[in-house]
Short mmCIF file of C-alpha atoms in Angstrom, two decimals:
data_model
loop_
_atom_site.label_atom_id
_atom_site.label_comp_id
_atom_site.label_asym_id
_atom_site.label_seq_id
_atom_site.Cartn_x
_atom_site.Cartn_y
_atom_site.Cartn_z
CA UNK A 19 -28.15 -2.95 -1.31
CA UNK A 20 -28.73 -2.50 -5.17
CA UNK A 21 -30.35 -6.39 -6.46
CA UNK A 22 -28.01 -5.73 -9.50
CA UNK A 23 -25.23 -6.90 -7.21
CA UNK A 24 -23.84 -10.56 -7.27
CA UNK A 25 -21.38 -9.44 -4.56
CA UNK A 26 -21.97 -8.48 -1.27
CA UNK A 27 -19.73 -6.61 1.39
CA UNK A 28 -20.48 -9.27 3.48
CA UNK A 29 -18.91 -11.61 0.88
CA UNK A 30 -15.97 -9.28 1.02
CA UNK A 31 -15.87 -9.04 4.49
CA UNK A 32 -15.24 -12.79 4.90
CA UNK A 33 -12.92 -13.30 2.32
CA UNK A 34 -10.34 -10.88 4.40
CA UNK A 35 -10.91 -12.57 7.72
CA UNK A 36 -8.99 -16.10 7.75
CA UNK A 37 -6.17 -14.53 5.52
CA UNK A 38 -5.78 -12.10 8.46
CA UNK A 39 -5.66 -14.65 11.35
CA UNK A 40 -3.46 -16.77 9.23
CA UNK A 41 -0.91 -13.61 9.54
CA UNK A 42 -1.30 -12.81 12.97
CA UNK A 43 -0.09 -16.70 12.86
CA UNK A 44 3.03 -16.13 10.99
CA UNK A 45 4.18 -13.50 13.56
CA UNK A 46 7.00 -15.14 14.64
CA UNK A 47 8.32 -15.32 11.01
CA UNK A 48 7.66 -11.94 10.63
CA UNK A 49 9.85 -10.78 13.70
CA UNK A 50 12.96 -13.09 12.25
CA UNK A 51 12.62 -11.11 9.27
CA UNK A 52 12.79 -7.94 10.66
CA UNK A 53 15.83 -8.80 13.07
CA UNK A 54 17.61 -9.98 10.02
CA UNK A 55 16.07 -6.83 7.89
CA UNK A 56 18.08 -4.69 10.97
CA UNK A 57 20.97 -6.33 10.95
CA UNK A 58 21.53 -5.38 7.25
CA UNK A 59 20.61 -1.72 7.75
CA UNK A 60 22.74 -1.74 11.14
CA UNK A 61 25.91 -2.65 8.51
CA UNK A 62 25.10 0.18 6.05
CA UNK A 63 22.79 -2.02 4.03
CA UNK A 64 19.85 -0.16 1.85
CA UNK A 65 16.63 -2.28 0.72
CA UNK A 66 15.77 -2.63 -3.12
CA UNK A 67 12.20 -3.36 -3.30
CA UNK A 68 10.79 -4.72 -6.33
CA UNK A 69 7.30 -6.83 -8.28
CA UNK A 70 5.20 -6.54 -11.34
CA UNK A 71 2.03 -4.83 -11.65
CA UNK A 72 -0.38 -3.84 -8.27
CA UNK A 73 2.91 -5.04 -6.16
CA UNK A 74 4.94 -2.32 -8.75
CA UNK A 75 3.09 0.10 -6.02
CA UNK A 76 3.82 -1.80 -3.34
CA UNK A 77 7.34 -1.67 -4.03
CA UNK A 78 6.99 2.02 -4.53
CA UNK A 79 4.83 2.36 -1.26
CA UNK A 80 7.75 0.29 0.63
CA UNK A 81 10.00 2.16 -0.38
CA UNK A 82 8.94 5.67 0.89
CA UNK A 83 7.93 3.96 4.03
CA UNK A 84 11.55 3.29 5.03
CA UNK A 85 12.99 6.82 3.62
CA UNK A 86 10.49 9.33 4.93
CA UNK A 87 9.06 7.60 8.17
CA UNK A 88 5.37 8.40 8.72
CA UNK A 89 6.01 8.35 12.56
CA UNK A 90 7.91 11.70 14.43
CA UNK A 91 11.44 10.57 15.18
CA UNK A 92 12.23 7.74 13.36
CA UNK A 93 15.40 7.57 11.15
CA UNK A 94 14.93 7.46 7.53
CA UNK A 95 16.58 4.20 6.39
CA UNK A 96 17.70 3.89 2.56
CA UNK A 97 15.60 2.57 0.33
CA UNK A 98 14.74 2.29 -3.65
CA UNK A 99 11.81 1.00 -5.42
CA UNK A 100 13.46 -1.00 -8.74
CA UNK A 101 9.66 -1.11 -10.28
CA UNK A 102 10.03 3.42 -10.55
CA UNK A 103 12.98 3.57 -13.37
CA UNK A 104 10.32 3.79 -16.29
CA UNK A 105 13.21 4.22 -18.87
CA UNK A 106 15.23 1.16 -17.57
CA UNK A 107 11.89 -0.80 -17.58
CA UNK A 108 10.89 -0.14 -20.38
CA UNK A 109 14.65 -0.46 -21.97
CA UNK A 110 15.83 -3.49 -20.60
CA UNK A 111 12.85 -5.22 -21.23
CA UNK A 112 10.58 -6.46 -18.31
CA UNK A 113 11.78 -9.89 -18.03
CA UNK A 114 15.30 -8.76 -16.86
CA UNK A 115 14.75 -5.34 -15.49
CA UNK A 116 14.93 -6.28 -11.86
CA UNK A 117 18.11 -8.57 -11.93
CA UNK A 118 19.68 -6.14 -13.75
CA UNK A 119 19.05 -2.99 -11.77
CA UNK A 120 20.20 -5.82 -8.74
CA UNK A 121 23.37 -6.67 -10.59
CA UNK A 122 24.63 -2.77 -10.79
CA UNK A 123 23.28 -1.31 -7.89
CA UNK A 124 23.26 -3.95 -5.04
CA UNK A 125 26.21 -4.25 -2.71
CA UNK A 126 26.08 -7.88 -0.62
CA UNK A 127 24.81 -6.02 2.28
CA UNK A 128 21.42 -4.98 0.76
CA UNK A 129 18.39 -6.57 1.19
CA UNK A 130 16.11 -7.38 -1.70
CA UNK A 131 12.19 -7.26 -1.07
CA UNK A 132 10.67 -8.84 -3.85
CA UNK A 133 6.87 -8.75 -3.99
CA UNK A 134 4.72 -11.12 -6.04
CA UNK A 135 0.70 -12.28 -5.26
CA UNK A 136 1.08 -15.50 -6.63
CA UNK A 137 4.55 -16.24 -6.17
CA UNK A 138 5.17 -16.90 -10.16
CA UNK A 139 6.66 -13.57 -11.81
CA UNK A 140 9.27 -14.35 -13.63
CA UNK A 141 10.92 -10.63 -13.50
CA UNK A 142 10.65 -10.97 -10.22
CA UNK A 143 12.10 -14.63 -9.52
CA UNK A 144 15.56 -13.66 -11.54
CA UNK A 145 15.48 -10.53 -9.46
CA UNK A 146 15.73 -13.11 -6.70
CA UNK A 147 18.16 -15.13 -8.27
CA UNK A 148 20.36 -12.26 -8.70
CA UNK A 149 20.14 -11.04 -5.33
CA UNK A 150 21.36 -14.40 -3.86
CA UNK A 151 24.16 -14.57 -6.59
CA UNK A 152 25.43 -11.07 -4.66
CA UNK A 153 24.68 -12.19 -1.46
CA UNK A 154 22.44 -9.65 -0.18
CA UNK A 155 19.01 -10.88 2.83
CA UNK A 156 16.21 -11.81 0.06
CA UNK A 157 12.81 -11.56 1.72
CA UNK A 158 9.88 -12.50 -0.25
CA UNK A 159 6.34 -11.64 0.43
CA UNK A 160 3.80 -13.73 -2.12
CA UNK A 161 0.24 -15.51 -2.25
CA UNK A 162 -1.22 -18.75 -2.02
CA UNK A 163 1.46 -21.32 -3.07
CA UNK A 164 4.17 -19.07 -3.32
CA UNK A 165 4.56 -20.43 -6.56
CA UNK A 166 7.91 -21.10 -8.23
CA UNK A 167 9.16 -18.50 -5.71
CA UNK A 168 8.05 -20.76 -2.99
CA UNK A 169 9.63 -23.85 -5.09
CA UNK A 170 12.99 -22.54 -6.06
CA UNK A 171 13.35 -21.82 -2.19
CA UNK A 172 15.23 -18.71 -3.67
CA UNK A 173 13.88 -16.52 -0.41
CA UNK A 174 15.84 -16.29 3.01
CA UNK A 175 12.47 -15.31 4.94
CA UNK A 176 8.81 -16.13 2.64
CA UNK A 177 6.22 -14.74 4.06
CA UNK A 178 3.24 -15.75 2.57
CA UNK A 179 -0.85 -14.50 2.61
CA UNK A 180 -3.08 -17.22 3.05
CA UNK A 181 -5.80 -16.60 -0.13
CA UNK A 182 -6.33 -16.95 -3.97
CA UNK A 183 -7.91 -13.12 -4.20
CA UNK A 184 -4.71 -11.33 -5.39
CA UNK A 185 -6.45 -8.20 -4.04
CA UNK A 186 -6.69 -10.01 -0.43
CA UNK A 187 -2.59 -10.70 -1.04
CA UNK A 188 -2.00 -6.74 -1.31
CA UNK A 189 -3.93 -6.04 1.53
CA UNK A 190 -2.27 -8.52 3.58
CA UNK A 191 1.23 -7.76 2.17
CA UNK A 192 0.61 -3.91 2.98
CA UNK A 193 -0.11 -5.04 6.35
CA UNK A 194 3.30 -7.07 6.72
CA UNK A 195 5.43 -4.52 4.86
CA UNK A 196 4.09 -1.42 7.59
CA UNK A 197 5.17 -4.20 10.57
CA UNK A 198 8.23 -4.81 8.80
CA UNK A 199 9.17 -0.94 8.60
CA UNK A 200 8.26 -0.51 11.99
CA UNK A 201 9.64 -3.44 13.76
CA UNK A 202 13.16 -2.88 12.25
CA UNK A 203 13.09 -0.17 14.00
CA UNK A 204 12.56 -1.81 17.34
CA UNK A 205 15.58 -4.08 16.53
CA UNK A 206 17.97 -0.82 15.11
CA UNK A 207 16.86 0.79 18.69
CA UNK A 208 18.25 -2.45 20.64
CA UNK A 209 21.33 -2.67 18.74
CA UNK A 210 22.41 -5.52 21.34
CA UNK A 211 19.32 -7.95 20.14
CA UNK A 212 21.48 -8.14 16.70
CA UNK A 213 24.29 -9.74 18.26
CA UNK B 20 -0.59 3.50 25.23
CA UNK B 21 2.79 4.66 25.35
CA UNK B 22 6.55 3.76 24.04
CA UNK B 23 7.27 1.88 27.18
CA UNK B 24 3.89 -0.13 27.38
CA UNK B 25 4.22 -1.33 24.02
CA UNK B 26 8.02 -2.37 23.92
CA UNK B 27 9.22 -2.39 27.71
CA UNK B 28 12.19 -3.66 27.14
CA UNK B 29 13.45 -0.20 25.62
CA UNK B 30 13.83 1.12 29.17
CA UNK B 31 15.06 -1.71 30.47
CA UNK B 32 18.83 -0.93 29.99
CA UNK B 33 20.77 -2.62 27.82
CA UNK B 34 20.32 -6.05 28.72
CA UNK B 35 17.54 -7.20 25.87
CA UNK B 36 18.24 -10.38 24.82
CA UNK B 37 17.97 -11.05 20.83
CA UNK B 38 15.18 -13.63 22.47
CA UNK B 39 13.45 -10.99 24.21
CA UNK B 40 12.89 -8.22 21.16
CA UNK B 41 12.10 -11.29 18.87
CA UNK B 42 9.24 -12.21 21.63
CA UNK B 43 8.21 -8.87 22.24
CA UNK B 44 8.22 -7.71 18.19
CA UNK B 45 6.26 -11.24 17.95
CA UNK B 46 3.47 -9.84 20.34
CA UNK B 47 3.60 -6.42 18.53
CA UNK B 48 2.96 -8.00 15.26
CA UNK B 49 0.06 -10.02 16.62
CA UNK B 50 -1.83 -6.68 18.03
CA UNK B 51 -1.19 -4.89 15.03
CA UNK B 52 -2.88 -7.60 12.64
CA UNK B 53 -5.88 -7.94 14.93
CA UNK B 54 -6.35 -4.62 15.07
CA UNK B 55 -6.29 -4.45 11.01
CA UNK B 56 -8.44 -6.94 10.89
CA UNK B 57 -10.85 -5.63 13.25
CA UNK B 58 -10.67 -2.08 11.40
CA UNK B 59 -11.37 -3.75 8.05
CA UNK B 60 -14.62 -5.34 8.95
CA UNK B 61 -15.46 -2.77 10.68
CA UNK B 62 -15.34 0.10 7.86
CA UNK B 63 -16.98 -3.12 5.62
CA UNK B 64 -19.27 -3.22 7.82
CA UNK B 65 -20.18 0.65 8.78
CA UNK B 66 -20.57 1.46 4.79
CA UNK B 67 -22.06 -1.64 3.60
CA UNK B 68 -24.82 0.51 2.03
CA UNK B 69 -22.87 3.23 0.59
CA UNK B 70 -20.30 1.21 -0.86
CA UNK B 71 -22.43 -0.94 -3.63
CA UNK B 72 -24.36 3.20 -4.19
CA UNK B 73 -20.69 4.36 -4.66
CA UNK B 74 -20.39 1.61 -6.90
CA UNK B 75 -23.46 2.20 -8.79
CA UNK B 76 -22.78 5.99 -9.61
CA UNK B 77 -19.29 4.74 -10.70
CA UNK B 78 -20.95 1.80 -12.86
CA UNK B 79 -23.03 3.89 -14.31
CA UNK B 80 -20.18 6.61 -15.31
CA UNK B 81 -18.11 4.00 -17.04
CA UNK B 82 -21.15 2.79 -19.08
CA UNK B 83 -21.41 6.60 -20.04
CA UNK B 84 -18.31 6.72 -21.15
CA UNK B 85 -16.14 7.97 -18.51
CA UNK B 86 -12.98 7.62 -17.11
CA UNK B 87 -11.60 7.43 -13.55
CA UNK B 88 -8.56 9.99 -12.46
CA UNK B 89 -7.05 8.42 -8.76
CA UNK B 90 -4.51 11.08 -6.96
CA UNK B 91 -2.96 10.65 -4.03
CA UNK B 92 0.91 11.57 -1.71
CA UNK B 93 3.02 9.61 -0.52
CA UNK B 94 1.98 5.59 0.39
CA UNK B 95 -1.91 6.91 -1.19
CA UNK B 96 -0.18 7.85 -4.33
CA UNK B 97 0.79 4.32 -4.78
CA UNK B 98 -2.85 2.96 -3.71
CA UNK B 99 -4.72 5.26 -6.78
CA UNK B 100 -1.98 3.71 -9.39
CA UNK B 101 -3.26 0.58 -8.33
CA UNK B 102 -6.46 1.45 -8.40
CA UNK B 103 -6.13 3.05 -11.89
CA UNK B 104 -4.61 -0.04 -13.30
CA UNK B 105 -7.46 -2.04 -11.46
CA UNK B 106 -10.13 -0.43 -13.76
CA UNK B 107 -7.94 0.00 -16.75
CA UNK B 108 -7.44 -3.55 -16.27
CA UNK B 109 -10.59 -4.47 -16.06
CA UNK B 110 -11.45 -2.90 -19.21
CA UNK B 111 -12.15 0.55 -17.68
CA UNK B 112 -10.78 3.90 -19.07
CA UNK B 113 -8.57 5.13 -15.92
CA UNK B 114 -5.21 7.10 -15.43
CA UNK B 115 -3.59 7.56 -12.13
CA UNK B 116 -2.12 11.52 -11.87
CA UNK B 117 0.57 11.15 -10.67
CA UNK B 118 2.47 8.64 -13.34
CA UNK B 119 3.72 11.92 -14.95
CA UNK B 120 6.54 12.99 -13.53
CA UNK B 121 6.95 15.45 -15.98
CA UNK B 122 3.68 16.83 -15.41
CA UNK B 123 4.03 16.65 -11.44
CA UNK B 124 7.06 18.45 -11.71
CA UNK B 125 6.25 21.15 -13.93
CA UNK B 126 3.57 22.13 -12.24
CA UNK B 127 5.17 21.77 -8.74
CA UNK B 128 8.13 23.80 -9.81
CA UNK B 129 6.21 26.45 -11.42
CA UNK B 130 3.16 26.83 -9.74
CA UNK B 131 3.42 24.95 -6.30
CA UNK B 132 2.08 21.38 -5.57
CA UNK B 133 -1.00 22.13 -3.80
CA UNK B 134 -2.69 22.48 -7.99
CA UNK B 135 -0.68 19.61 -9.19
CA UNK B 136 -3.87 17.22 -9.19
CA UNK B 137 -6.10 19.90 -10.00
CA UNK B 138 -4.54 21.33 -13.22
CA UNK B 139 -4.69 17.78 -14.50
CA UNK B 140 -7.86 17.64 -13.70
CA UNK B 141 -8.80 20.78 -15.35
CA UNK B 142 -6.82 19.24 -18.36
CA UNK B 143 -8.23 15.97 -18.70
CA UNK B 144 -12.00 15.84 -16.39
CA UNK B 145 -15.32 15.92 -18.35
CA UNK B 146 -18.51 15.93 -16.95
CA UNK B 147 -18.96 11.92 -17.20
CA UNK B 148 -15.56 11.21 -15.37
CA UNK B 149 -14.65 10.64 -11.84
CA UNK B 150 -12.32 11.57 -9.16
CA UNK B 151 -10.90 8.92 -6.20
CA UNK B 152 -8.47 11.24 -4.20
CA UNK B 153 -7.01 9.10 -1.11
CA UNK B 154 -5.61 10.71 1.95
CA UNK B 155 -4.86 9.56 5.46
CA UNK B 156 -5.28 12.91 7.35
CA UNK B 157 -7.55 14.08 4.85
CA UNK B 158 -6.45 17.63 4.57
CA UNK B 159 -3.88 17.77 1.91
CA UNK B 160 -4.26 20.74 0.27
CA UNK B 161 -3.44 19.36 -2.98
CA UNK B 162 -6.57 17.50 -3.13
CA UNK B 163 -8.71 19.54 -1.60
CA UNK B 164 -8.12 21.71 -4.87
CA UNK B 165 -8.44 18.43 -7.10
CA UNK B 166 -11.47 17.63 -5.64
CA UNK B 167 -13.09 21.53 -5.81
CA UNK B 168 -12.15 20.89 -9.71
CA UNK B 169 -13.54 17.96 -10.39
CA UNK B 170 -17.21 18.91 -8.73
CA UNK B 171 -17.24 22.45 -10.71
CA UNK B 172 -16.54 20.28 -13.85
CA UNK B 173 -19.61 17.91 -13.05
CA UNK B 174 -17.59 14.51 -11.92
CA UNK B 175 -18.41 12.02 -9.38
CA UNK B 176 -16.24 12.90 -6.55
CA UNK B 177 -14.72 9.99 -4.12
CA UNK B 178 -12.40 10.65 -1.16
CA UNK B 179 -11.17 7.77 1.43
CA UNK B 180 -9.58 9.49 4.15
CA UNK B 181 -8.58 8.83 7.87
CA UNK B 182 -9.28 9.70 11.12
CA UNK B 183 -12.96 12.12 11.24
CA UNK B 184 -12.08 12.89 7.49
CA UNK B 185 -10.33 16.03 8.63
CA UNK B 186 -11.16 19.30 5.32
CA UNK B 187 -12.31 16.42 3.30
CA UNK B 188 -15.49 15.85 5.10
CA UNK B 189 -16.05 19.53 5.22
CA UNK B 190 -16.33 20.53 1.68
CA UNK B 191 -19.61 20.49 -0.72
CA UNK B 192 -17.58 19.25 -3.24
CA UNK B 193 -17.50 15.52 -1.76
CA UNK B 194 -20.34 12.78 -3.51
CA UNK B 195 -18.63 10.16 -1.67
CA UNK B 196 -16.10 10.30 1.58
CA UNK B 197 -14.82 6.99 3.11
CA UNK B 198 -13.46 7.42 6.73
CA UNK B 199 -11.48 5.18 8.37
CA UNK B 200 -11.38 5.85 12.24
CA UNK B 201 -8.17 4.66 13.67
CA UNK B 202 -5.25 7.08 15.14
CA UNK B 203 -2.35 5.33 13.32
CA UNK B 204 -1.90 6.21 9.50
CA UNK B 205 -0.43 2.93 8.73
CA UNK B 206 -3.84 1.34 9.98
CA UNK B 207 -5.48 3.87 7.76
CA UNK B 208 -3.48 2.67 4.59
CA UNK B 209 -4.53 -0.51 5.11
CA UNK B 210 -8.22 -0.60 5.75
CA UNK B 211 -8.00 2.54 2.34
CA UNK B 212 -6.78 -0.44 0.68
CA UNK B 213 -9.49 -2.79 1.55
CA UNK B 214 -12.05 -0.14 0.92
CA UNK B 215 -10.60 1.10 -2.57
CA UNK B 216 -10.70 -2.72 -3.83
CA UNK B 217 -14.12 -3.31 -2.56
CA UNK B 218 -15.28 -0.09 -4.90
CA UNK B 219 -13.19 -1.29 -7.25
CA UNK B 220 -14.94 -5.33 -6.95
CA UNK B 221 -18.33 -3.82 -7.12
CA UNK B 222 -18.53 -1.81 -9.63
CA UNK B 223 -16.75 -3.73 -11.91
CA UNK B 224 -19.22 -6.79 -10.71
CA UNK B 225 -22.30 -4.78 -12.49
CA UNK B 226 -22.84 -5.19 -16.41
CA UNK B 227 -20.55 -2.74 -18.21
#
């Protein structure tokens, strides 16, 4: 170990670990959201994933998860990453761009995904709004608080990761968006545990 | 462990109860974050010297002057925008290569994707710069070219990759590779993530 660093692995090792077990806590929550996740695709509903900055590529990473399935066999599911459109971000203006991609291309069925590691993007909370204005399953993955997400209660199923360190949030969230893809599954196999 | 063993209740007829797949998807989502969390500290643990060296040589590079290039398919494409934006964000020159559609495209349409990181590279690399690729099997062709690119223009190569490290751990052309042992790529992505944002948190920890 160079003495020129302040942080140590170790350090970063520990940070990861109670975030983890507070997860492996929320399972239960995490297995109502998928049911409900399958129910949606069951009806013909497609997932709109969406967040600002490092969870842009989450949304992006999500996204591809559900349409070209990483394990042999399982059905590619539709799904769109909102945060991809650079001309419609970059058009609309960043404030609205996720409501209004919801507004024209959401059908109530759909399921919004909206990522955020602290739980206060704005882009992403009217994205929310929106989504519940429509009607479609709005589940919400976010940090700490949850933040004004958390507050406005604007999330059917909130799944939150239990730390401050937005980086610790992604690596949590990629965690719970990977069960989420593969547990829907489970539930779309079962077709009588959505009754 | 097989289909059955880990969701019995998929050869058990028709007769699953909503109450039964929400107990056994509850069980499945326990195992799965223990066994991220036990792959996490383990690769944390397993490069805890090479990781703040990595660091170093990337430190270093920045204070030089240079600039990071992240590549990556699929789920890793997303990880190197993020980390991209990480240094960028932090005050570090870095582009991720595969924001350009236009250039991904071109390329892939009319010479094939296996040199669509490593024309960019030969485009954009100088000798001070350096080159994260990210990969779960660790053989994808296209960065196997990047990375050949990058070492014959004198940059700091870094791979993360899954499994043994599959062509990525056979090449000269690797400084740095970062394995992550564990037979399911989604496990992979995630403990790639952890490792990518502990290079990320100690190199930008040094003095620029």
């Amino acid at each position: 170990m160079s003495p020129s660093h302040r942080v140590t692995v170790t350090e970063l090792a520990r940070r990861r670990a109670a975030p983890l077990e507070d997860l492996a806590g929320q399972a239960a929550d995490v297995a109502r959201a998928c049911q409900a996740m399958a129910a949606r695709f069951q009806r013909g509903g497609k997932l709109l994933a969406f967040g600002s900055g490092t969870a842009s590529t989450d949304a992006q990473h999500v996204a591809v998860e559900f349409v070209h399935p990483v394990i042999v066999g399982k059905r590619a599911l539709p799904a769109i990453s909102l945060a991809s459109d650079v001309a419609t971000l970059t058009g609309t203006g960043l404030t609205d761009a996720f409501a209004h991609q919801i507004r024209h291309l959401a059908e109530p069925v759909d399921i919004a995904l909206a990522i955020s590691a602290d739980g206060r993007c704005e882009n992403v909370l009217r994205g929310l709004k929106q989504a519940g204005d429509i009607g479609l399953l709005r589940v919400a993955l976010a940090g700490g608080d949850g933040g004004a997400i958390a507050a406005s209660g604007s999330a059917d199923h909130l799944l939150l990761a239990a730390s401050g360190d937005p980086r610790v949030v992604k690596e949590i969230h990629v965690t719970v968006y990977h069960v989420l893809w593969e547990l829907v599954h489970v539930f779309l196999e079962r077709p009588g545990a959505l009754r | 462990m097989s289909l059955d063993s880990l969701y019995p209740f998929l050869s058990s007829g028709d007769s699953a109860t909503a109450a039964d797949v929400l107990e056994e998807v509850c069980r499945s989502t326990e195992a799965k974050v223990r066994e991220t969390a036990e792959l996490r500290a383990l690769v944390l643990e397993r490069e805890g010297r090479r990781l703040p060296e990595c660091a170093d040589r990337m430190a270093e590079r920045f204070a030089a002057g240079g600039r990071l290039l992240a590549f990556g398919n699929g789920g890793s494409s997303t990880d190197a925008q993020d980390l991209a934006a990480l240094f960028l964000g932090s005050g570090r020159g870095a582009l991720c290569l595969t924001n350009d559609i236009a250039a991904v495209t071109a390329l892939s349409n009319d010479v094939g994707f296996d040199v669509v990181f490593s024309r960019q590279i030969a485009a954009f690399g100088r000798p001070r710069d350096i080159a994260v690729g990210l990969s779960t099997s660790g053989n994808s062709a296209n960065l196997l070219r990047a990375f050949e690119e990058a070492d014959r223009r004198g940059m700091l190569t870094v791979g993360l990759a899954g499994y043994d490290g599959g062509r990525m751990a056979e090449i000269d052309a690797m400084d740095y590779l970062f394995t992550v042992p564990s037979p399911s790529v989604h496990r992979i992505q995630e403990a790639q993530t952890t490792l990518y944002h502990a290079l990320w948190e100690l190199t930008v920890d040094r003095a620029k």
